[in-house]
CSV table of C-alpha atoms in Angstrom, one decimal:
chain,number,residue,atom,x,y,z
A,1180,UNK,CA,116.2,-116.6,-50.4
A,1181,UNK,CA,113.2,-117.0,-52.6
A,1182,UNK,CA,113.7,-116.5,-56.3
A,1183,UNK,CA,111.1,-113.8,-56.6
A,1184,UNK,CA,113.5,-111.1,-55.5
A,1185,UNK,CA,114.8,-109.0,-58.4
A,1186,UNK,CA,118.3,-107.6,-57.8
A,1187,UNK,CA,118.9,-104.1,-59.1
A,1188,UNK,CA,122.3,-102.7,-59.6
A,1189,UNK,CA,123.0,-99.0,-60.2
A,1190,UNK,CA,122.5,-98.3,-63.9
A,1191,UNK,CA,120.3,-101.3,-64.5
A,1192,UNK,CA,117.4,-100.4,-66.9
A,1193,UNK,CA,114.2,-101.6,-65.3
A,1194,UNK,CA,112.2,-103.4,-68.1
A,1195,UNK,CA,108.5,-102.4,-68.4
A,1196,UNK,CA,107.6,-106.0,-67.6
A,1197,UNK,CA,109.2,-105.6,-64.1
A,1198,UNK,CA,107.1,-102.5,-63.3
A,1199,UNK,CA,103.7,-102.8,-61.7
A,1200,UNK,CA,100.6,-103.1,-63.9
A,1201,UNK,CA,98.2,-100.3,-63.0
A,1202,UNK,CA,94.7,-101.5,-62.1
A,1203,UNK,CA,93.2,-98.1,-63.0
A,1204,UNK,CA,94.4,-96.7,-66.3
A,1205,UNK,CA,94.7,-93.1,-65.1
A,1206,UNK,CA,96.8,-93.8,-62.1
A,1207,UNK,CA,100.4,-92.5,-62.7
A,1208,UNK,CA,103.4,-94.7,-61.8
A,1209,UNK,CA,105.1,-93.6,-58.6
A,1210,UNK,CA,108.9,-94.1,-58.3
A,1211,UNK,CA,110.3,-94.5,-54.8
A,1212,UNK,CA,113.8,-94.3,-53.5
A,1213,UNK,CA,116.6,-95.7,-55.7
A,1214,UNK,CA,114.9,-95.3,-59.0
A,1215,UNK,CA,115.4,-92.6,-61.6
A,1216,UNK,CA,113.4,-91.6,-64.6
A,1217,UNK,CA,115.4,-90.6,-67.7
A,1218,UNK,CA,113.0,-89.0,-70.2
A,1219,UNK,CA,111.3,-90.1,-72.3
A,1220,UNK,CA,110.6,-93.5,-70.8
A,1221,UNK,CA,113.7,-95.1,-69.3
A,1222,UNK,CA,113.7,-96.1,-65.7
A,1223,UNK,CA,117.1,-97.0,-64.1
A,1224,UNK,CA,118.0,-97.8,-60.6
A,1225,UNK,CA,120.6,-95.8,-58.7
A,1226,UNK,CA,121.4,-98.0,-55.8
A,1227,UNK,CA,122.0,-101.7,-55.2
A,1228,UNK,CA,119.0,-103.5,-53.6
A,1229,UNK,CA,115.9,-105.5,-54.2
A,1230,UNK,CA,113.4,-104.1,-56.7
A,1231,UNK,CA,110.0,-104.0,-55.0
A,1232,UNK,CA,106.7,-103.1,-56.5
A,1233,UNK,CA,103.2,-102.4,-55.3
A,1234,UNK,CA,100.5,-102.9,-57.9
A,1235,UNK,CA,97.8,-101.4,-55.7
A,1236,UNK,CA,99.6,-98.1,-55.3
A,1237,UNK,CA,101.2,-98.4,-58.8
A,1238,UNK,CA,104.6,-97.8,-57.2
A,1239,UNK,CA,108.1,-99.2,-57.5
A,1240,UNK,CA,111.1,-98.7,-55.4
A,1241,UNK,CA,114.4,-100.3,-54.5
A,1242,UNK,CA,114.6,-101.7,-51.0
A,1243,UNK,CA,117.9,-101.4,-49.2
A,1244,UNK,CA,119.1,-101.4,-45.7
A,1245,UNK,CA,122.4,-99.7,-45.5
A,1246,UNK,CA,123.9,-96.2,-45.8
A,1247,UNK,CA,122.8,-92.9,-44.2
A,1248,UNK,CA,119.3,-91.8,-43.7
A,1249,UNK,CA,118.1,-89.2,-46.3
A,1250,UNK,CA,115.1,-87.3,-45.1
A,1251,UNK,CA,111.9,-87.4,-47.2
A,1252,UNK,CA,108.7,-85.4,-46.7
A,1253,UNK,CA,106.4,-87.1,-44.2
A,1254,UNK,CA,109.1,-89.2,-42.4
A,1255,UNK,CA,108.9,-89.4,-38.6
A,1256,UNK,CA,112.2,-88.8,-37.1
A,1257,UNK,CA,113.7,-88.4,-33.6
A,1258,UNK,CA,115.9,-85.3,-33.8
A,1259,UNK,CA,118.4,-83.9,-31.3
A,1260,UNK,CA,118.2,-80.2,-30.5
A,1261,UNK,CA,121.6,-78.5,-30.9
A,1262,UNK,CA,120.8,-74.9,-30.2
A,1263,UNK,CA,118.0,-72.4,-30.3
A,1264,UNK,CA,118.5,-69.7,-32.9
A,1265,UNK,CA,116.0,-66.8,-33.3
A,1266,UNK,CA,112.7,-68.3,-34.5
A,1267,UNK,CA,113.6,-71.9,-34.4
A,1268,UNK,CA,115.7,-74.8,-33.0
A,1269,UNK,CA,118.6,-76.2,-34.9
A,1270,UNK,CA,118.3,-80.0,-34.8
A,1271,UNK,CA,120.3,-83.0,-35.9
A,1272,UNK,CA,118.6,-85.8,-37.7
A,1273,UNK,CA,121.8,-87.7,-38.5
A,1274,UNK,CA,125.2,-86.7,-37.3
A,1275,UNK,CA,127.5,-84.5,-39.5
A,1276,UNK,CA,124.7,-83.3,-41.7
A,1277,UNK,CA,123.3,-79.8,-42.0
A,1278,UNK,CA,120.9,-78.8,-39.2
A,1279,UNK,CA,117.2,-79.3,-39.6
A,1280,UNK,CA,115.2,-76.3,-38.5
A,1281,UNK,CA,112.3,-76.8,-36.1
A,1282,UNK,CA,110.3,-73.5,-35.8
A,1283,UNK,CA,109.6,-72.6,-32.1
A,1284,UNK,CA,105.9,-72.2,-32.9
A,1285,UNK,CA,105.6,-75.7,-34.5
A,1286,UNK,CA,104.4,-77.3,-31.2
A,1287,UNK,CA,100.9,-77.9,-30.0
A,1288,UNK,CA,99.5,-74.9,-28.2
A,1289,UNK,CA,102.7,-72.8,-28.7
A,1290,UNK,CA,102.2,-69.1,-29.1
A,1291,UNK,CA,104.6,-66.2,-29.2
A,1292,UNK,CA,104.3,-65.8,-25.4
A,1293,UNK,CA,104.4,-69.5,-24.5
A,1294,UNK,CA,107.0,-71.2,-26.6
A,1295,UNK,CA,108.7,-74.3,-25.4
A,1296,UNK,CA,112.1,-74.1,-23.9
A,1297,UNK,CA,114.3,-76.9,-25.2
A,1298,UNK,CA,117.8,-77.3,-23.9
A,1299,UNK,CA,120.7,-78.5,-26.1
A,1300,UNK,CA,120.7,-82.3,-26.5
A,1301,UNK,CA,117.0,-82.8,-25.8
A,1302,UNK,CA,115.1,-85.0,-28.1
A,1303,UNK,CA,112.0,-84.3,-30.2
A,1304,UNK,CA,109.8,-86.6,-32.1
A,1305,UNK,CA,109.0,-84.7,-35.3
A,1306,UNK,CA,107.8,-85.0,-38.9
A,1307,UNK,CA,109.8,-83.9,-41.9
A,1308,UNK,CA,107.9,-81.1,-43.8
A,1309,UNK,CA,110.6,-80.1,-46.3
A,1310,UNK,CA,113.4,-82.2,-47.6
A,1311,UNK,CA,114.3,-80.5,-50.8
A,1312,UNK,CA,117.9,-80.8,-51.9
A,1313,UNK,CA,118.0,-77.0,-52.4
A,1314,UNK,CA,117.5,-76.2,-48.8
A,1315,UNK,CA,118.2,-77.6,-45.3
A,1316,UNK,CA,115.5,-79.9,-44.0
A,1317,UNK,CA,112.6,-78.6,-42.0
A,1318,UNK,CA,110.7,-80.5,-39.3
A,1319,UNK,CA,107.6,-79.9,-37.3
A,1320,UNK,CA,106.0,-81.3,-34.1
A,1321,UNK,CA,102.4,-80.4,-35.1
A,1322,UNK,CA,99.9,-81.3,-37.7
A,1323,UNK,CA,99.5,-78.1,-39.7
A,1324,UNK,CA,95.8,-78.9,-40.6
A,1325,UNK,CA,94.5,-79.6,-37.1
A,1326,UNK,CA,97.0,-77.9,-34.9
A,1327,UNK,CA,97.2,-81.0,-32.8
A,1328,UNK,CA,100.5,-82.7,-31.9
A,1329,UNK,CA,99.3,-86.3,-32.9
A,1330,UNK,CA,101.9,-87.8,-30.6
A,1331,UNK,CA,104.7,-85.6,-31.7
A,1332,UNK,CA,106.7,-83.3,-29.5
A,1333,UNK,CA,109.6,-83.3,-27.0
A,1334,UNK,CA,110.6,-86.7,-25.6
A,1335,UNK,CA,111.3,-86.6,-21.9
A,1336,UNK,CA,113.2,-89.3,-20.0
A,1337,UNK,CA,113.9,-92.7,-21.5
A,1338,UNK,CA,116.8,-93.7,-23.6
A,1339,UNK,CA,117.7,-93.9,-27.3
A,1340,UNK,CA,118.9,-97.0,-29.1
A,1341,UNK,CA,120.4,-97.2,-32.5
A,1342,UNK,CA,118.7,-99.5,-34.9
A,1343,UNK,CA,119.1,-100.1,-38.6
A,1344,UNK,CA,117.1,-98.0,-41.1
A,1345,UNK,CA,115.4,-101.2,-42.3
A,1346,UNK,CA,114.3,-102.1,-38.8
A,1347,UNK,CA,112.9,-98.6,-38.2
A,1348,UNK,CA,110.9,-99.0,-41.5
A,1349,UNK,CA,109.7,-102.4,-40.4
A,1350,UNK,CA,108.6,-101.1,-37.0
A,1351,UNK,CA,106.7,-98.3,-38.5
A,1352,UNK,CA,105.1,-100.5,-41.2
A,1353,UNK,CA,103.1,-102.3,-38.5
A,1354,UNK,CA,101.9,-105.9,-39.4
A,1355,UNK,CA,103.8,-105.9,-42.7
A,1356,UNK,CA,107.1,-105.4,-40.9
A,1357,UNK,CA,106.7,-108.6,-39.0
A,1358,UNK,CA,108.0,-107.3,-35.7
A,1359,UNK,CA,106.1,-108.8,-32.8
A,1360,UNK,CA,108.7,-108.3,-30.0
A,1361,UNK,CA,107.2,-105.0,-28.7
A,1362,UNK,CA,103.7,-106.4,-28.7
A,1363,UNK,CA,104.9,-109.5,-26.8
A,1364,UNK,CA,106.7,-107.4,-24.2
A,1365,UNK,CA,103.7,-105.1,-23.8
A,1366,UNK,CA,101.6,-107.9,-22.4
A,1367,UNK,CA,103.7,-107.9,-19.2
A,1368,UNK,CA,105.5,-104.6,-19.0
A,1369,UNK,CA,104.3,-101.1,-19.6
A,1370,UNK,CA,106.4,-98.8,-21.7
A,1371,UNK,CA,106.4,-96.0,-24.2
A,1372,UNK,CA,108.3,-96.1,-27.5
A,1373,UNK,CA,108.9,-93.7,-30.4
A,1374,UNK,CA,110.5,-94.9,-33.7
A,1375,UNK,CA,112.4,-92.5,-35.8
A,1376,UNK,CA,113.0,-93.3,-39.5
A,1377,UNK,CA,116.5,-92.1,-39.0
A,1378,UNK,CA,117.4,-95.3,-37.2
A,1379,UNK,CA,116.6,-94.2,-33.7
A,1380,UNK,CA,114.4,-96.0,-31.2
A,1381,UNK,CA,113.4,-94.2,-28.0
A,1382,UNK,CA,112.1,-96.2,-25.1
A,1383,UNK,CA,110.8,-95.2,-21.7
A,1384,UNK,CA,110.0,-98.2,-19.5
A,1385,UNK,CA,109.7,-96.2,-16.2
A,1386,UNK,CA,112.7,-98.0,-14.7
A,1387,UNK,CA,116.2,-98.0,-16.2
A,1388,UNK,CA,116.3,-101.8,-16.1
A,1389,UNK,CA,113.1,-102.2,-18.1
A,1390,UNK,CA,114.1,-99.5,-20.6
A,1391,UNK,CA,117.5,-101.1,-21.3
A,1392,UNK,CA,115.9,-104.6,-21.6
A,1393,UNK,CA,113.3,-103.4,-24.1
A,1394,UNK,CA,115.8,-101.4,-26.2
A,1395,UNK,CA,118.3,-104.3,-26.3
A,1396,UNK,CA,115.6,-106.8,-27.2
A,1397,UNK,CA,114.7,-104.7,-30.3
A,1398,UNK,CA,118.4,-104.4,-31.2
A,1399,UNK,CA,118.8,-108.1,-30.9
A,1400,UNK,CA,115.9,-108.8,-33.2
A,1401,UNK,CA,117.4,-106.3,-35.6
A,1402,UNK,CA,120.9,-107.7,-35.7
A,1403,UNK,CA,119.9,-111.4,-35.8
A,1404,UNK,CA,117.0,-110.8,-38.2
A,1405,UNK,CA,114.8,-113.0,-36.0
A,1406,UNK,CA,111.5,-114.4,-37.2
A,1407,UNK,CA,108.4,-114.9,-35.2
A,1408,UNK,CA,109.6,-117.8,-33.0
A,1409,UNK,CA,113.0,-116.2,-32.5
A,1410,UNK,CA,111.2,-113.0,-31.3
A,1411,UNK,CA,109.0,-115.0,-28.9
A,1412,UNK,CA,112.2,-116.5,-27.4
A,1413,UNK,CA,113.7,-113.0,-26.9
A,1414,UNK,CA,110.5,-111.9,-25.2
A,1415,UNK,CA,110.5,-114.8,-22.8
A,1416,UNK,CA,114.2,-114.2,-22.0
A,1417,UNK,CA,113.6,-110.5,-21.3
A,1418,UNK,CA,110.5,-111.1,-19.2
A,1419,UNK,CA,112.3,-113.8,-17.1
A,1420,UNK,CA,115.0,-111.3,-16.2
A,1421,UNK,CA,112.7,-108.4,-15.3
B,1391,UNK,CA,139.9,-116.8,-58.8
B,1392,UNK,CA,137.0,-114.5,-58.2
B,1393,UNK,CA,137.8,-111.6,-55.7
B,1394,UNK,CA,136.5,-111.9,-52.2
B,1395,UNK,CA,134.3,-109.1,-50.8
B,1396,UNK,CA,132.7,-108.4,-47.4
B,1397,UNK,CA,130.2,-105.5,-47.3
B,1398,UNK,CA,129.1,-103.2,-44.4
B,1399,UNK,CA,131.3,-104.7,-41.8
B,1400,UNK,CA,132.4,-101.4,-40.2
B,1401,UNK,CA,129.5,-100.1,-38.1
B,1402,UNK,CA,130.7,-96.5,-37.6
B,1403,UNK,CA,131.0,-95.7,-41.3
B,1404,UNK,CA,127.9,-95.3,-43.5
B,1405,UNK,CA,129.2,-97.9,-45.9
B,1406,UNK,CA,132.2,-100.1,-46.0
B,1407,UNK,CA,133.8,-103.0,-47.8
B,1408,UNK,CA,136.8,-105.3,-47.6
B,1409,UNK,CA,138.1,-106.6,-50.9
B,1410,UNK,CA,140.7,-109.3,-51.3
B,1411,UNK,CA,142.1,-110.5,-54.6
B,1412,UNK,CA,145.5,-112.0,-55.7
B,1413,UNK,CA,147.1,-111.2,-52.4
B,1414,UNK,CA,145.9,-107.6,-52.2
B,1415,UNK,CA,143.6,-106.7,-49.4
B,1416,UNK,CA,142.0,-103.3,-49.1
B,1417,UNK,CA,139.5,-101.9,-46.6
B,1418,UNK,CA,137.2,-99.1,-47.9
B,1419,UNK,CA,134.9,-96.9,-46.0
B,1420,UNK,CA,132.4,-94.3,-47.3
B,1421,UNK,CA,130.8,-91.5,-45.3
B,1422,UNK,CA,128.1,-89.6,-47.0
B,1423,UNK,CA,126.3,-87.5,-47.8
B,1424,UNK,CA,127.6,-85.4,-44.9
B,1425,UNK,CA,128.2,-81.7,-44.4
B,1426,UNK,CA,130.9,-80.2,-46.5
B,1427,UNK,CA,133.5,-77.7,-45.6
B,1428,UNK,CA,132.5,-74.2,-46.7
B,1429,UNK,CA,135.4,-73.7,-49.1
B,1430,UNK,CA,134.8,-77.1,-50.8
B,1431,UNK,CA,131.1,-76.6,-51.1
B,1432,UNK,CA,129.6,-76.6,-54.7
B,1433,UNK,CA,126.1,-75.2,-55.1
B,1434,UNK,CA,124.8,-77.8,-57.5
B,1435,UNK,CA,127.0,-80.8,-56.9
B,1436,UNK,CA,128.4,-83.1,-54.3
B,1437,UNK,CA,132.0,-83.0,-53.4
B,1438,UNK,CA,133.9,-86.2,-53.6
B,1439,UNK,CA,136.9,-86.8,-51.5
B,1440,UNK,CA,139.2,-89.8,-51.8
B,1441,UNK,CA,141.9,-90.7,-49.3
B,1442,UNK,CA,144.3,-93.6,-49.9
B,1443,UNK,CA,146.4,-94.9,-47.1
B,1444,UNK,CA,149.3,-97.2,-48.1
B,1445,UNK,CA,150.0,-100.6,-46.4
B,1446,UNK,CA,152.9,-99.0,-44.6
B,1447,UNK,CA,154.2,-95.5,-44.0
B,1448,UNK,CA,152.4,-92.3,-44.8
B,1449,UNK,CA,151.0,-91.5,-48.2
B,1450,UNK,CA,153.2,-89.9,-50.8
B,1451,UNK,CA,153.0,-88.7,-54.4
B,1452,UNK,CA,152.0,-92.2,-55.5
B,1453,UNK,CA,148.9,-92.1,-53.3
B,1454,UNK,CA,148.1,-88.6,-54.4
B,1455,UNK,CA,148.3,-89.7,-58.0
B,1456,UNK,CA,146.0,-92.6,-57.4
B,1457,UNK,CA,143.6,-90.4,-55.5
B,1458,UNK,CA,143.3,-88.0,-58.4
B,1459,UNK,CA,142.7,-90.9,-60.8
B,1460,UNK,CA,140.0,-92.4,-58.5
B,1461,UNK,CA,138.5,-89.0,-57.8
B,1462,UNK,CA,137.8,-88.3,-61.5
B,1463,UNK,CA,136.6,-91.8,-62.2
B,1464,UNK,CA,134.2,-92.0,-59.2
B,1465,UNK,CA,132.9,-88.5,-59.8
B,1466,UNK,CA,131.7,-89.6,-63.2
B,1467,UNK,CA,129.6,-92.5,-61.8
B,1468,UNK,CA,128.3,-90.8,-58.6
B,1469,UNK,CA,125.1,-88.8,-59.3
B,1470,UNK,CA,126.6,-85.8,-57.7
B,1471,UNK,CA,123.8,-83.5,-58.8
B,1472,UNK,CA,121.2,-85.5,-56.8
B,1473,UNK,CA,123.0,-84.7,-53.5
B,1474,UNK,CA,124.2,-81.1,-53.9
B,1475,UNK,CA,126.2,-79.2,-51.2
B,1476,UNK,CA,127.3,-82.4,-49.5
B,1477,UNK,CA,130.4,-84.4,-49.2
B,1478,UNK,CA,131.0,-88.0,-50.1
B,1479,UNK,CA,134.2,-89.1,-48.3
B,1480,UNK,CA,135.9,-92.3,-49.5
B,1481,UNK,CA,138.8,-93.7,-47.4
B,1482,UNK,CA,140.8,-96.7,-48.7
B,1483,UNK,CA,143.3,-98.5,-46.5
B,1484,UNK,CA,145.6,-100.9,-48.2
B,1485,UNK,CA,146.0,-103.6,-45.6
B,1486,UNK,CA,148.1,-106.2,-47.3
B,1487,UNK,CA,150.1,-106.6,-50.5
B,1488,UNK,CA,151.4,-109.8,-52.1
B,1489,UNK,CA,154.9,-110.7,-51.1
B,1490,UNK,CA,156.4,-110.6,-54.6
B,1491,UNK,CA,154.9,-107.1,-55.2
B,1492,UNK,CA,158.2,-105.2,-54.7
B,1493,UNK,CA,160.2,-107.4,-57.1
B,1494,UNK,CA,157.9,-107.5,-60.1
B,1495,UNK,CA,159.5,-104.2,-61.5
B,1496,UNK,CA,156.0,-103.1,-62.7
B,1497,UNK,CA,154.7,-99.8,-61.7
B,1498,UNK,CA,153.0,-100.7,-58.5
B,1499,UNK,CA,150.4,-97.9,-58.8
B,1500,UNK,CA,149.0,-99.6,-61.9
B,1501,UNK,CA,148.8,-103.1,-60.3
B,1502,UNK,CA,147.0,-101.6,-57.3
B,1503,UNK,CA,144.5,-99.4,-59.3
B,1504,UNK,CA,141.9,-102.0,-60.3
B,1505,UNK,CA,141.7,-103.2,-56.7
B,1506,UNK,CA,141.2,-99.7,-55.4
B,1507,UNK,CA,138.5,-99.1,-57.9
B,1508,UNK,CA,136.6,-102.2,-57.0
B,1509,UNK,CA,136.9,-101.5,-53.3
B,1510,UNK,CA,135.6,-98.0,-53.6
B,1511,UNK,CA,132.7,-99.2,-55.8
B,1512,UNK,CA,131.7,-101.8,-53.2
B,1513,UNK,CA,131.9,-99.3,-50.4
B,1514,UNK,CA,129.8,-96.9,-52.4
B,1515,UNK,CA,127.2,-99.6,-53.0
B,1516,UNK,CA,127.2,-100.4,-49.3
B,1517,UNK,CA,126.7,-96.8,-48.4
B,1518,UNK,CA,123.7,-96.6,-50.9
B,1519,UNK,CA,125.2,-93.5,-52.5
B,1520,UNK,CA,123.2,-92.8,-55.8
B,1521,UNK,CA,125.3,-94.0,-58.7
B,1522,UNK,CA,124.6,-93.7,-62.4
B,1523,UNK,CA,126.2,-97.0,-63.2
B,1524,UNK,CA,128.6,-99.6,-61.8
B,1525,UNK,CA,132.2,-100.0,-62.6
B,1526,UNK,CA,134.6,-102.9,-63.2
B,1527,UNK,CA,138.3,-102.8,-63.9
B,1528,UNK,CA,141.1,-105.1,-65.0
B,1529,UNK,CA,144.8,-105.1,-65.3
B,1530,UNK,CA,146.5,-106.3,-68.5
B,1531,UNK,CA,150.2,-107.0,-68.7
B,1532,UNK,CA,152.0,-107.7,-72.0
B,1533,UNK,CA,155.3,-109.5,-71.5
B,1534,UNK,CA,158.2,-108.9,-73.9
B,1535,UNK,CA,158.7,-111.6,-76.5
B,1536,UNK,CA,162.3,-112.1,-77.5
B,1537,UNK,CA,162.0,-113.0,-81.1
B,1538,UNK,CA,158.7,-111.7,-82.4
B,1539,UNK,CA,156.8,-109.1,-80.4
B,1540,UNK,CA,153.6,-110.1,-82.1
B,1541,UNK,CA,153.7,-113.5,-80.4
B,1542,UNK,CA,153.5,-112.0,-76.9
B,1543,UNK,CA,150.4,-113.2,-75.0
B,1544,UNK,CA,148.8,-110.6,-72.8
B,1545,UNK,CA,148.1,-111.6,-69.2
B,1546,UNK,CA,144.7,-110.8,-67.8
B,1547,UNK,CA,144.7,-109.7,-64.1
B,1548,UNK,CA,148.0,-111.4,-63.4
B,1549,UNK,CA,149.1,-112.2,-59.9
B,1550,UNK,CA,152.4,-110.8,-58.6
B,1551,UNK,CA,153.9,-114.2,-59.0
B,1552,UNK,CA,152.7,-114.4,-62.6
B,1553,UNK,CA,154.3,-111.0,-63.4
B,1554,UNK,CA,157.6,-112.2,-61.8
B,1555,UNK,CA,157.6,-115.3,-64.0
B,1556,UNK,CA,156.7,-113.4,-67.2
B,1557,UNK,CA,159.3,-110.7,-66.7
B,1558,UNK,CA,160.4,-108.6,-68.4
B,1559,UNK,CA,157.0,-106.9,-69.0
B,1560,UNK,CA,156.8,-104.8,-72.1
B,1561,UNK,CA,153.7,-102.8,-71.2
B,1562,UNK,CA,150.9,-102.7,-68.6
B,1563,UNK,CA,147.4,-101.4,-69.0
B,1564,UNK,CA,144.5,-100.7,-66.6
B,1565,UNK,CA,141.0,-100.4,-68.0
B,1566,UNK,CA,137.8,-99.6,-66.2
B,1567,UNK,CA,134.4,-100.0,-67.8
B,1568,UNK,CA,131.0,-98.8,-66.8
B,1569,UNK,CA,128.0,-101.2,-66.6
B,1570,UNK,CA,127.0,-100.2,-70.1
B,1571,UNK,CA,130.4,-101.1,-71.6
B,1572,UNK,CA,131.8,-97.5,-71.8
B,1573,UNK,CA,135.5,-97.0,-71.1
B,1574,UNK,CA,135.8,-94.9,-68.0
B,1575,UNK,CA,139.5,-95.0,-67.3
B,1576,UNK,CA,142.6,-96.1,-69.1
B,1577,UNK,CA,146.2,-95.9,-67.8
B,1578,UNK,CA,148.9,-97.5,-69.8
B,1579,UNK,CA,152.6,-97.7,-69.3
B,1580,UNK,CA,155.6,-99.0,-71.4
B,1581,UNK,CA,156.1,-99.4,-75.1
B,1582,UNK,CA,153.2,-100.7,-77.2
B,1583,UNK,CA,151.7,-100.3,-80.6
B,1584,UNK,CA,148.1,-99.2,-81.2
B,1585,UNK,CA,147.2,-102.8,-82.2
B,1586,UNK,CA,148.6,-104.1,-78.9
B,1587,UNK,CA,146.6,-101.6,-77.0
B,1588,UNK,CA,143.4,-102.5,-78.8
B,1589,UNK,CA,143.9,-106.2,-78.1
B,1590,UNK,CA,144.5,-105.5,-74.4
B,1591,UNK,CA,141.4,-103.3,-74.4
B,1592,UNK,CA,139.2,-106.0,-75.9
B,1593,UNK,CA,140.5,-108.5,-73.5
B,1594,UNK,CA,139.7,-106.3,-70.5
B,1595,UNK,CA,136.3,-105.5,-71.9
B,1596,UNK,CA,135.5,-109.2,-72.2
B,1597,UNK,CA,136.4,-109.9,-68.6
B,1598,UNK,CA,134.8,-106.8,-67.2
B,1599,UNK,CA,131.4,-106.6,-69.0
B,1600,UNK,CA,128.9,-109.3,-69.5
B,1601,UNK,CA,127.5,-110.3,-72.9
B,1602,UNK,CA,124.9,-108.1,-74.4
B,1603,UNK,CA,123.4,-104.9,-72.9
B,1604,UNK,CA,122.4,-104.1,-69.4
B,1605,UNK,CA,119.0,-104.9,-67.9
B,1606,UNK,CA,117.8,-106.6,-64.7
B,1607,UNK,CA,118.4,-110.3,-64.6
B,1608,UNK,CA,115.6,-112.0,-62.8
B,1609,UNK,CA,116.2,-114.9,-60.4
B,1610,UNK,CA,119.2,-117.0,-59.8
B,1611,UNK,CA,122.7,-115.8,-59.6
B,1612,UNK,CA,125.3,-116.9,-62.1
B,1613,UNK,CA,128.3,-119.2,-61.6
B,1614,UNK,CA,131.4,-117.3,-60.8
B,1615,UNK,CA,133.9,-120.1,-60.2
B,1616,UNK,CA,135.4,-120.3,-63.7
B,1617,UNK,CA,139.1,-119.7,-64.2
B,1618,UNK,CA,138.6,-116.1,-65.0
B,1619,UNK,CA,135.1,-115.2,-63.7
B,1620,UNK,CA,133.3,-112.4,-65.4
B,1621,UNK,CA,133.6,-109.3,-63.1
B,1622,UNK,CA,130.1,-108.1,-63.9
B,1623,UNK,CA,128.7,-111.4,-62.8
B,1624,UNK,CA,130.8,-111.4,-59.7
B,1625,UNK,CA,129.5,-107.9,-58.8
B,1626,UNK,CA,125.9,-109.1,-59.2
B,1627,UNK,CA,126.6,-112.1,-57.0
B,1628,UNK,CA,128.1,-109.8,-54.3
B,1629,UNK,CA,125.0,-107.6,-54.4
B,1630,UNK,CA,122.7,-110.6,-54.4
B,1631,UNK,CA,124.4,-111.7,-51.1
B,1632,UNK,CA,124.0,-108.2,-49.7
B,1633,UNK,CA,120.3,-108.2,-50.5
B,1634,UNK,CA,119.8,-111.7,-49.2
B,1635,UNK,CA,121.4,-110.6,-45.9
B,1636,UNK,CA,119.1,-107.6,-45.7
B,1637,UNK,CA,116.0,-109.5,-46.5
B,1638,UNK,CA,116.6,-112.6,-44.4
B,1639,UNK,CA,114.0,-111.4,-41.8
B,1640,UNK,CA,111.3,-112.1,-44.4
B,1641,UNK,CA,112.1,-115.8,-44.4
B,1642,UNK,CA,113.3,-116.2,-40.8
B,1643,UNK,CA,111.2,-118.2,-38.4
C-alpha cells in the first residue's frame, strides 16, 4: 500500500491541512459520506476508511467498501418490485429495509391510462430522487426534466449478481474505476449490463451460459481485486469456454 | 500480546469481526441499518439491539446483564440520530474461553466484558455504521497483598492463568475509554479504596489511549508488538489493514 493513504477512524478530527485547497476562493467545501461537520469548524470522520480528497471539486469523503448500501440522491440502483400499492410500486433497494416507492407514472410515456404492469419480484433500473432520513426513499425511472427514460426502466430477462459496493462504484466510475473486464468481453460477445449502486449487477447475454460467464467474471474480478493483467486473463478464460 | 482481529469474514451479515485475545475468541456480526419492529421504533433515533450468546448453553441473567452494559455503552458512540427509525442489530457469539476461566474465582462477566466491547466495535467498523468515536477497553485486577495492601501491584489485562497465579484477587475493574480519552464505562467489583481505583483507572487509560489528543496520523502504521501494545495503536493497525484490503485493486496488476 502506498503511504499516501490517510486512514480515518470514527471520531478523528480531520486537520485543515488534510482537506483540499480550493482553487477558486468562493467554492464551498463539499463533505461526502463518512464526514461530519460540527459547527463552527470541526470536521470529524464517522466511519473507518481512507480519507479521499478531490481538489478540483473541493470535496472530501471517506472511502470504504463494507456495510450496507445507504441510498443517496442521484444514485442508480437496481430495485426489486415487491407489490403495487395505489399510485406506486413498493420496491426493495436492499433487503430488510423500508420500501422505496416508485410512482407508477415515473416511467417513460406512462399516463393514467397506460401505466406499466410490474409483477412482484420484477426488476427496475431506477434513480434515487429522495433519500432523506425523515421519509422512506423514493426512486424514479424517468428524467424529470426531459421525460425520457435515459436507459432506466424495467429490466427484462437476464440475471442479477451480487457485487461489493466498492465494485459497483468502480464500474460506474468508468475509466477511474480501472475495470476493463466488461470492455474486454464485449469485443467478442454481445451483452447488456446494468449496474446498481446497491451492489447489484444485472447481465443479459442472450444465452444463459453467456450471462453466467459474464456475471461470474465480474464477481471474480471483484473478489480477487484483479488489476489490468489479471482481468485480461479472466477475459481470455471466459472467451475460451464460450 | 496484541489481540487478533479478522474483519468482514461473514458474507451474509453487513459487518462482522472475529476477535481473539488471551484465549478468548468471540465472533461478532452487525446488521444495520435495517427495518425496525414497530413497537421498538423511535422517531428520531436508531434502535440498538445487542444479543450475546455464551460459549455453551443458552443465555441467562449474566448475558442479559452484559447485554444491557454493552447496549448503553454502544448507544453512546453510535450516531443514532443520523439513522433514525432503523435498527442496528449486534450479535456476539462467544466461541471459546480459556481453560482456566472457571477456576479463577473472578466474576466471569467482568473478564469477558472488554473482549465483548472490542468485538462489537470491530463489527460496527466493518458494517460502516456511523460512530461518533472509537472505544477501547481494559481489565485491571488488583491482587490481595498479605502484609501491606498498598504494595499490591495491579495486573493489566491479565490472562486467566495470570489471575489463577495471583489469587486471591482483591478487586477487579473494567474501564472503557472513547477515542478522545473520555471514560465511557466502569464496572468494578471487590473491596478497594478510592486511591486504588484511581491508580487502576490511570493504568487502564494509559494502555487504552494514545499519547496526546486525537487527529489523523498520516502514513505508516505504528509498531504493536510490545509487551503490552497500546490498544489505540492496535485499532489503527486493524483499520489500516482493512483499508489496505479494500484498496488493493488500485495497486494490483
